[in-house]
Short mmCIF file of C-alpha atoms in Angstrom, two decimals:
data_model
loop_
_atom_site.label_atom_id
_atom_site.label_comp_id
_atom_site.label_asym_id
_atom_site.label_seq_id
_atom_site.Cartn_x
_atom_site.Cartn_y
_atom_site.Cartn_z
CA MET A 833 107.56 66.37 180.30
CA SER A 834 107.70 66.02 176.85
CA ASP A 835 109.23 69.63 176.18
CA SER A 836 111.97 68.80 179.15
CA SER A 837 112.75 65.38 177.53
CA GLN A 838 113.58 67.41 174.27
CA ASP A 839 115.64 69.71 175.78
CA SER A 840 117.56 67.16 177.49
CA ASP A 841 117.72 65.23 174.58
CA GLY A 842 118.92 68.51 172.33
CA SER A 843 121.56 69.21 175.16
CA ARG A 844 122.67 65.49 174.98
CA GLY A 845 123.14 66.16 171.07
CA LYS A 846 124.58 69.26 171.43
CA PHE A 847 127.47 68.39 174.14
CA ALA A 848 128.07 64.86 171.87
CA SER A 849 128.55 67.23 168.90
CA MET A 850 131.20 69.42 170.92
CA GLN A 851 132.89 66.40 172.13
CA LYS A 852 133.54 65.00 168.76
CA GLY A 853 134.78 68.38 167.44
CA TYR A 854 137.31 68.42 170.02
CA ARG A 855 138.14 65.23 169.63
CA LEU A 856 139.01 65.94 165.94
CA GLN A 857 140.88 68.63 166.92
CA ALA A 858 143.13 66.54 168.92
CA VAL A 859 143.57 64.19 166.19
CA PHE A 860 145.73 66.82 164.35
CA MET A 861 147.79 67.29 167.29
CA THR A 862 148.30 63.51 167.77
CA LEU A 863 149.17 62.73 164.10
CA GLY A 864 151.74 65.80 164.31
CA GLY A 865 152.93 67.68 161.37
CA GLU A 866 150.53 69.94 159.46
CA VAL A 867 148.66 68.39 156.78
CA HIS A 868 146.79 65.18 156.86
CA SER A 869 144.95 62.85 154.67
CA LEU A 870 141.32 61.95 154.92
CA LYS A 871 142.39 58.21 155.49
CA GLU A 872 144.70 59.29 158.40
CA ILE A 873 142.18 61.26 160.07
CA THR A 874 139.70 58.82 159.39
CA GLU A 875 142.18 56.40 161.19
CA ALA A 876 142.84 58.44 164.14
CA PHE A 877 139.90 59.79 164.75
CA GLY A 878 138.13 56.11 164.91
CA ALA A 879 135.30 56.88 162.67
CA LYS A 880 133.47 53.84 160.84
CA ASN A 881 134.24 55.34 157.46
CA GLN A 882 135.91 58.45 155.55
CA SER A 883 132.45 59.72 154.77
CA THR A 884 131.64 60.25 158.43
CA ALA A 885 134.86 62.13 158.60
CA HIS A 886 134.41 63.97 156.05
CA SER A 887 131.37 65.24 157.00
CA TRP A 888 132.49 66.41 160.67
CA LEU A 889 135.68 68.03 158.45
CA GLN A 890 133.63 69.95 156.40
CA ALA A 891 131.35 71.40 159.08
CA GLY A 892 134.49 72.54 160.35
CA CYS A 893 135.99 74.31 157.45
CA MET A 894 132.73 76.30 157.23
CA ASN A 895 133.37 77.63 160.63
CA GLY A 896 137.13 77.99 159.84
CA ILE A 897 138.29 75.25 162.54
CA PHE A 898 139.88 73.01 159.95
CA GLU A 899 141.18 74.22 156.45
CA GLN A 900 140.99 71.66 153.03
CA VAL A 901 144.31 72.72 151.04
CA SER A 902 143.62 70.25 148.23
CA ARG A 903 141.40 67.27 147.49
CA GLY A 904 141.29 64.99 150.56
CA MET A 905 143.98 66.86 152.47
CA TYR A 906 143.27 69.09 155.83
CA ARG A 907 144.83 70.89 158.46
CA LEU A 908 143.90 73.05 161.59
CA GLY A 909 142.38 76.34 160.45
CA PRO A 910 142.79 79.56 161.74
CA GLU A 911 139.64 79.72 164.02
CA ALA A 912 141.44 76.69 165.94
CA ALA A 913 144.60 78.70 166.36
CA ARG A 914 142.63 81.83 167.63
CA LEU A 915 140.31 80.01 169.97
CA GLY A 916 144.08 78.32 171.44
CA MET A 917 145.62 82.04 171.82
CA ARG A 918 142.06 83.21 173.25
CA SER A 919 142.29 80.39 175.87
CA LEU A 920 145.93 81.09 176.89
CA LEU A 921 145.02 84.69 177.48
CA LEU A 922 142.73 83.57 179.90
CA ARG A 923 145.42 82.35 182.21
CA THR A 924 146.24 85.17 184.51
CA PRO A 925 149.16 84.73 186.97
CA ASP A 926 149.43 86.57 190.61
CA ARG A 927 149.76 90.16 189.70
CA GLU A 928 151.61 90.68 192.77
CA ALA A 929 153.82 87.94 192.56
CA THR A 930 154.46 88.72 188.96
CA GLN A 931 155.30 92.10 189.79
CA MET A 932 157.74 90.77 191.70
CA VAL A 933 159.28 88.57 189.28
CA VAL A 934 160.00 91.29 186.62
CA HIS A 935 161.25 93.95 189.15
CA GLU A 936 164.06 91.37 190.44
CA LEU A 937 165.08 90.88 187.08
CA SER A 938 165.38 94.60 186.31
CA ARG A 939 167.31 94.90 189.85
CA VAL A 940 169.81 91.96 188.44
CA THR A 941 170.39 92.84 185.35
CA GLY A 942 170.23 96.99 185.53
CA GLY A 943 168.08 96.95 182.34
CA VAL A 944 164.63 97.59 181.45
CA ALA A 945 162.60 94.29 182.37
CA ALA A 946 159.07 93.68 180.58
CA TYR A 947 156.80 90.92 180.49
CA PHE A 948 154.58 89.96 177.05
CA VAL A 949 151.83 87.83 176.50
CA ALA A 950 150.87 86.63 173.06
CA ARG A 951 147.47 87.94 171.35
CA GLY A 952 146.89 86.01 168.35
CA ASP A 953 149.22 87.25 165.83
CA SER A 954 150.80 90.04 167.86
CA ARG A 955 151.69 90.89 171.52
CA ILE A 956 151.09 93.29 174.48
CA CYS A 957 153.10 94.36 177.28
CA LYS A 958 151.38 93.46 180.30
CA LEU A 959 154.01 94.60 182.81
CA HIS A 960 157.26 96.68 182.62
CA VAL A 961 159.92 97.82 184.86
CA LEU A 962 162.38 100.82 183.70
CA GLY A 963 164.84 100.56 186.31
CA ASP A 964 167.17 103.35 186.34
CA HIS A 965 166.51 104.41 182.59
CA SER A 966 164.15 107.19 181.25
CA PRO A 967 161.78 106.67 178.27
CA ALA A 968 163.65 109.71 176.76
CA SER A 969 166.69 107.41 176.08
CA PHE A 970 164.51 104.47 174.13
CA ASN A 971 165.80 106.44 170.96
CA ILE A 972 162.17 105.64 169.44
CA ASP A 973 159.09 108.00 169.35
CA SER A 974 156.08 106.56 171.06
CA LEU A 975 154.09 105.94 167.96
CA ALA A 976 156.71 103.70 166.61
CA MET A 977 157.13 102.01 169.87
CA VAL A 978 153.68 100.62 169.97
CA ARG A 979 154.10 99.29 166.10
CA VAL A 980 157.22 97.78 166.88
CA LEU A 981 156.67 96.26 170.57
CA GLY A 982 153.24 95.04 169.27
CA SER A 983 154.84 92.81 166.31
CA LEU A 984 155.96 89.36 166.93
CA ARG A 985 158.86 89.81 164.16
CA THR A 986 160.67 92.30 165.66
CA GLY A 987 162.80 91.93 168.74
CA ALA A 988 163.89 88.89 170.78
CA SER A 989 160.83 89.18 173.20
CA GLY A 990 158.75 88.99 169.97
CA ARG A 991 160.82 86.09 168.01
CA VAL A 992 160.55 84.10 171.39
CA MET A 993 156.82 83.79 171.04
CA LEU A 994 157.12 83.26 167.49
CA ALA A 995 159.25 80.15 167.60
CA HIS A 996 156.70 78.56 169.58
CA LEU A 997 153.48 79.28 167.95
CA ASP A 998 151.58 77.26 165.28
CA SER A 999 153.04 77.04 161.74
CA TYR A 1000 149.85 79.29 160.58
CA THR A 1001 150.42 82.17 163.01
CA GLN A 1002 153.74 82.08 161.91
CA GLU A 1003 153.35 82.47 158.17
CA SER A 1004 151.23 84.91 158.76
CA VAL A 1005 153.52 87.06 161.15
CA VAL A 1006 156.59 86.51 158.59
CA ALA A 1007 154.45 87.77 155.65
CA GLU A 1008 153.99 91.20 157.97
CA PRO A 1009 156.87 93.95 156.91
CA VAL A 1010 159.30 95.17 159.39
CA PRO A 1011 157.28 97.62 161.45
CA ASP A 1012 158.52 101.41 160.96
CA GLY A 1013 160.78 102.57 163.46
CA ALA A 1014 162.62 99.08 164.06
CA GLY A 1015 166.08 99.24 165.01
CA PRO A 1016 169.07 98.71 162.42
CA GLY A 1017 169.39 95.10 164.05
CA ALA A 1018 165.63 94.05 162.72
CA ILE A 1019 165.78 90.88 160.90
CA ARG A 1020 164.28 91.83 157.50
CA SER A 1021 164.86 88.47 155.82
CA ASN A 1022 162.09 86.56 155.84
CA ALA A 1023 164.16 83.25 155.24
CA GLU A 1024 166.49 84.24 157.97
CA LEU A 1025 163.87 85.16 160.33
CA VAL A 1026 162.57 81.45 160.21
CA SER A 1027 165.99 80.22 160.38
CA THR A 1028 166.11 81.42 163.88
CA PHE A 1029 162.98 79.37 165.27
CA ALA A 1030 164.89 76.18 165.93
CA ASP A 1031 167.67 77.87 167.76
CA ILE A 1032 165.56 79.78 169.92
CA GLN A 1033 163.42 76.31 170.97
CA LYS A 1034 166.54 74.53 171.46
CA ARG A 1035 168.46 77.25 173.47
CA GLY A 1036 165.59 78.26 175.27
CA TYR A 1037 166.07 82.02 174.41
CA ALA A 1038 166.66 84.69 171.83
CA LEU A 1039 169.27 87.42 172.06
CA GLY A 1040 168.37 90.73 169.83
CA ARG A 1041 171.09 93.08 168.79
CA GLN A 1042 169.17 96.45 168.52
CA GLU A 1043 166.23 94.75 166.64
CA ALA A 1044 163.40 96.49 168.28
CA MET A 1045 165.09 99.90 169.41
CA PRO A 1046 168.26 101.80 168.28
CA GLY A 1047 170.74 101.58 170.50
CA TRP A 1048 169.20 98.65 172.66
CA ASP A 1049 169.95 95.14 173.37
CA SER A 1050 167.96 92.36 174.68
CA VAL A 1051 167.25 88.69 175.91
CA ALA A 1052 164.02 87.25 176.07
CA ALA A 1053 162.94 83.87 177.00
CA PRO A 1054 159.51 81.88 176.70
CA VAL A 1055 157.18 81.70 179.24
CA MET A 1056 155.07 78.64 178.69
CA TRP A 1057 151.87 76.86 180.10
CA GLY A 1058 152.71 73.19 179.99
CA ALA A 1059 153.94 72.77 176.35
CA ARG A 1060 152.30 76.02 174.89
CA ILE A 1061 153.38 79.40 174.70
CA GLN A 1062 151.92 82.26 176.76
CA GLY A 1063 153.96 85.08 176.54
CA SER A 1064 157.91 85.99 176.96
CA VAL A 1065 159.84 87.74 179.79
CA ALA A 1066 162.69 90.35 178.19
CA ALA A 1067 165.65 92.49 180.02
CA ALA A 1068 166.77 94.95 177.41
CA LEU A 1069 170.06 97.32 178.00
CA PRO A 1070 171.70 100.16 175.96
CA VAL A 1071 174.33 98.61 173.85
CA ASP A 1072 177.11 100.26 176.04
CA ARG A 1073 175.72 98.71 178.97
CA ILE A 1074 175.30 95.23 178.05
CA PRO A 1075 178.33 93.26 178.99
CA THR A 1076 180.75 91.62 176.73
CA ASP A 1077 179.86 88.19 177.98
CA PRO A 1078 175.82 87.91 178.15
CA ARG A 1079 175.37 84.78 180.11
CA PRO A 1080 174.51 86.45 183.15
CA VAL A 1081 171.75 88.75 181.57
CA ILE A 1082 170.64 85.36 179.67
CA GLU A 1083 170.37 83.27 182.82
CA ALA A 1084 168.45 85.95 184.60
CA THR A 1085 165.86 85.79 182.08
CA VAL A 1086 165.41 82.33 181.72
CA LYS A 1087 164.99 81.89 185.44
CA ALA A 1088 162.31 84.68 185.22
CA ALA A 1089 160.79 82.83 182.76
CA ALA A 1090 160.88 79.93 184.41
CA GLN A 1091 159.36 81.51 187.36
CA LEU A 1092 156.65 83.49 185.46
CA SER A 1093 155.73 80.01 183.54
CA LEU A 1094 154.75 78.22 187.14
CA LEU A 1095 152.87 81.00 187.79
CA VAL A 1096 150.89 80.94 184.95
CA SER A 1097 150.39 77.03 185.21
CA ALA A 1098 148.97 77.79 188.94
CA ALA A 1099 146.67 80.39 187.72
#
């Protein structure tokens, strides 16, 4: 009887600790911005005093959930970002429906269509449709393609995800060099790269001019799960086949992203 009672008490204590940990992470989201003082956090967390909030923050710092940037100043740490991205990857939309959306984007635009998902500070291609294009026309070898299409800083599909990720991940990716083999239009200036994020968020898409592969332009739009980025969908065309007015390609890509976002939300 006493053993059972102890187990129950231990479980309740562990659950209560988890709840407080989640609540403290939510405080940072509620406050907005990136770095906050112990006083701000204490008040938003509803702790009786600063020493209580400080104890929870220090425990989180040991696990990488929080990060102390200076005396009395904290922000979410890398582990919080990693756990957030891991939870996003658990959202698996219906594969058949996803294939239909990507195939339709390829058909409507006449280009290569691909669906990417964010994976921490990189991306993976979950599905692609070549249409009437041959891999030999990509002007890039397979190893370079893996490097380039795995990076979030190269190409419209990477930048559109990067624009919606947390500042910690953005800083990490921007600090990376442009992958070898990227197209001549790859944005090599870090300042220029960062300056595109606000425009991407405002417009709802990114346009890449030979960023990922030489001789290919692309349009990409974000696939969202609520207010969180889950991935991106892109349409790519050889530069001599992309319309002078790219609006039809943009509209088709944005429409596909909206459809995939609904599928992700329903998963």
